[in-house]
């Protein structure tokens, strides 16, 4: 069965060790985590963890059930398709000598990125978007030379009813 | 003002705990000091693993939550195997571990281990108490989590300074956890679908597991099967959920299941699976399992459903409540004459049972199966049986007839050697008037033999029947069948003299080596009012049959 990327977001008790319970579940059951992102919500007792995983549908079903079984997981939703918004932020440090600077700036402009740090031989670029957009920026910057890369992993929210 | 230790005693009394199994140490000395002033009985084991198995045996025999108390560090790590066994079999226990004082946590203090981290994946949930104000709530939650939903072990790690700190104690109210609400009542619409399938089925089969016993649903299951004339097989954990002496009972399914059970599973057109999790020892090759059947799966744990086997109708709910509803909904059909198709189905099963019953050949030496049959006969099938793990466990499951739930106590999921003796101690404390027999092997019994001292200290008249074949028999059997008889490290030729060992502990030791000695020894041993070890020297290379090779379809059985 085909393995598809799957984004899930969950509200969890904001207590020590909860992230470890979630990630421990993935490692002990042999599931994989592509990215994980967690932080407190507007309720300080509750955190939101968003995980991207790749698995076939029966395994996804099992992952979701296992996560819901954790006593500290309050609520879990899938974040796939048009009913949700998903974003990731990437900081990309690229080589940028004189002859490349214009090209880099053009790419940043096309993707509505920002230069957040600049030196004689580098830029640090900030880009936000869905995974496809981040991937597209990286594809264009790769030939110029990516020195360092940091990505937050996916976050997202379900859209409210219109 | 109350100390943490006093709060703990308060909650234990509130939870009707009358017995705890434990072993003291520095980090729990305040708790032990307080414990001695209460009416709660403390059973001093000789190794912390024994405490957990004993609490497990106590929980299974009594249906209550078992409790154990150990110190930090090695005391805590010694509980891990017991916890993992209780977790695999969904047994409600609360494990209280001492911890170094909060200001030392993380400093590699003397007898410090991160037991919450270590047991995260083998507990239903666990807690480190970080403030005395949380203690009462956490303890109440621990008991609630242990026994509700799919039961399981819960560990509470209590730092030494929390046990001695003082606070104003207000009894916590009912536990409410917004993130934990087990579904007890199954979906009505799904239930109607189950009724429709049951009424349409020509070759139905009930496959019952430990969930039926844990939910106290054996009577409901028995009623359903007997009224609707549906044959029943069980997993190892389900033995006793349906009377073993009922003609509708097929015996256990799976790797060492009966011919009739395994053939029925492969031939049935409807499998009503209740409180099971389709372990690999049950299913064999999953693609070939119950290929002709629509499978209805009732379980309180949604993760059990569709984990190993695809099912036609998933039903999340408590087994007893679900069976009760099924009985009510199918009530009208009761008493009807069975359809011709059903008569034919029951006839086919009777034929399988007749042509391939569980059997063995008598010989010059004592046969272990014969010993178990004799124990069953002499205890009229009414004893509580615990087992070690391996051949002894399978023979006990095959040749003892279980007519009631909570009488067969075995480490099913984890398969933990050394389980039977401490579990027998726990069961005997839960049921002082019952005969408790540990069917053991000469290998397994040595894994927690130190608990003989516990049995003698508390004058628990447990009966240990060692099926002594001088081998780690189950591994030897695999080596015989699949590894060219190369008996690598399975010969146990330096066992102690078990009779002398029993006597050294202050127990009774008996031995039988010839077939004619077996029954008198069992009779004498069972009549004793003291702990007894009966060393029964049995055929060395006897095997457990039927046997399905690992990973093969369960219809591919090696027979006697």
XYZ file of C-alpha atoms in Angstrom, chain A residues 13 16-17 20-21 28 43 45-46 58 61-62 65-66 68-74, chain B residues 116 120-121 124-127 130 145 150 177-180 301-307:
42
model
C -1.783 18.581 28.485
C 6.637 17.731 31.441
C 7.112 14.474 29.599
C 8.203 12.254 25.165
C 5.040 10.144 25.474
C 8.048 2.026 20.154
C -4.691 28.152 27.230
C -2.495 24.290 30.381
C -2.740 23.046 26.823
C -4.292 1.342 7.951
C -5.572 4.764 11.439
C -3.544 2.851 14.013
C -5.970 5.540 17.594
C -2.796 4.998 19.582
C -5.905 9.196 21.170
C -5.317 6.434 23.706
C -2.582 8.452 25.435
C -4.067 9.879 28.595
C -2.492 13.295 27.966
C -3.839 13.678 24.426
C -7.028 15.701 24.644
C 8.763 7.049 34.774
C 6.476 4.840 29.830
C 5.952 2.235 27.146
C -1.127 2.388 30.832
C -0.013 5.672 32.353
C 2.536 6.801 34.902
C 3.227 9.769 37.140
C 6.316 16.738 41.847
C -7.020 4.506 35.176
C -9.011 -1.462 29.142
C -10.163 13.403 32.899
C -11.227 15.311 29.829
C -8.831 13.361 27.660
C -9.830 9.882 28.872
C -9.767 -0.532 23.165
C -10.124 0.979 19.680
C -6.440 0.301 18.974
C -7.064 -3.458 19.227
C -9.458 -3.268 16.331
C -7.925 -3.541 12.834
C -4.444 -3.640 14.361
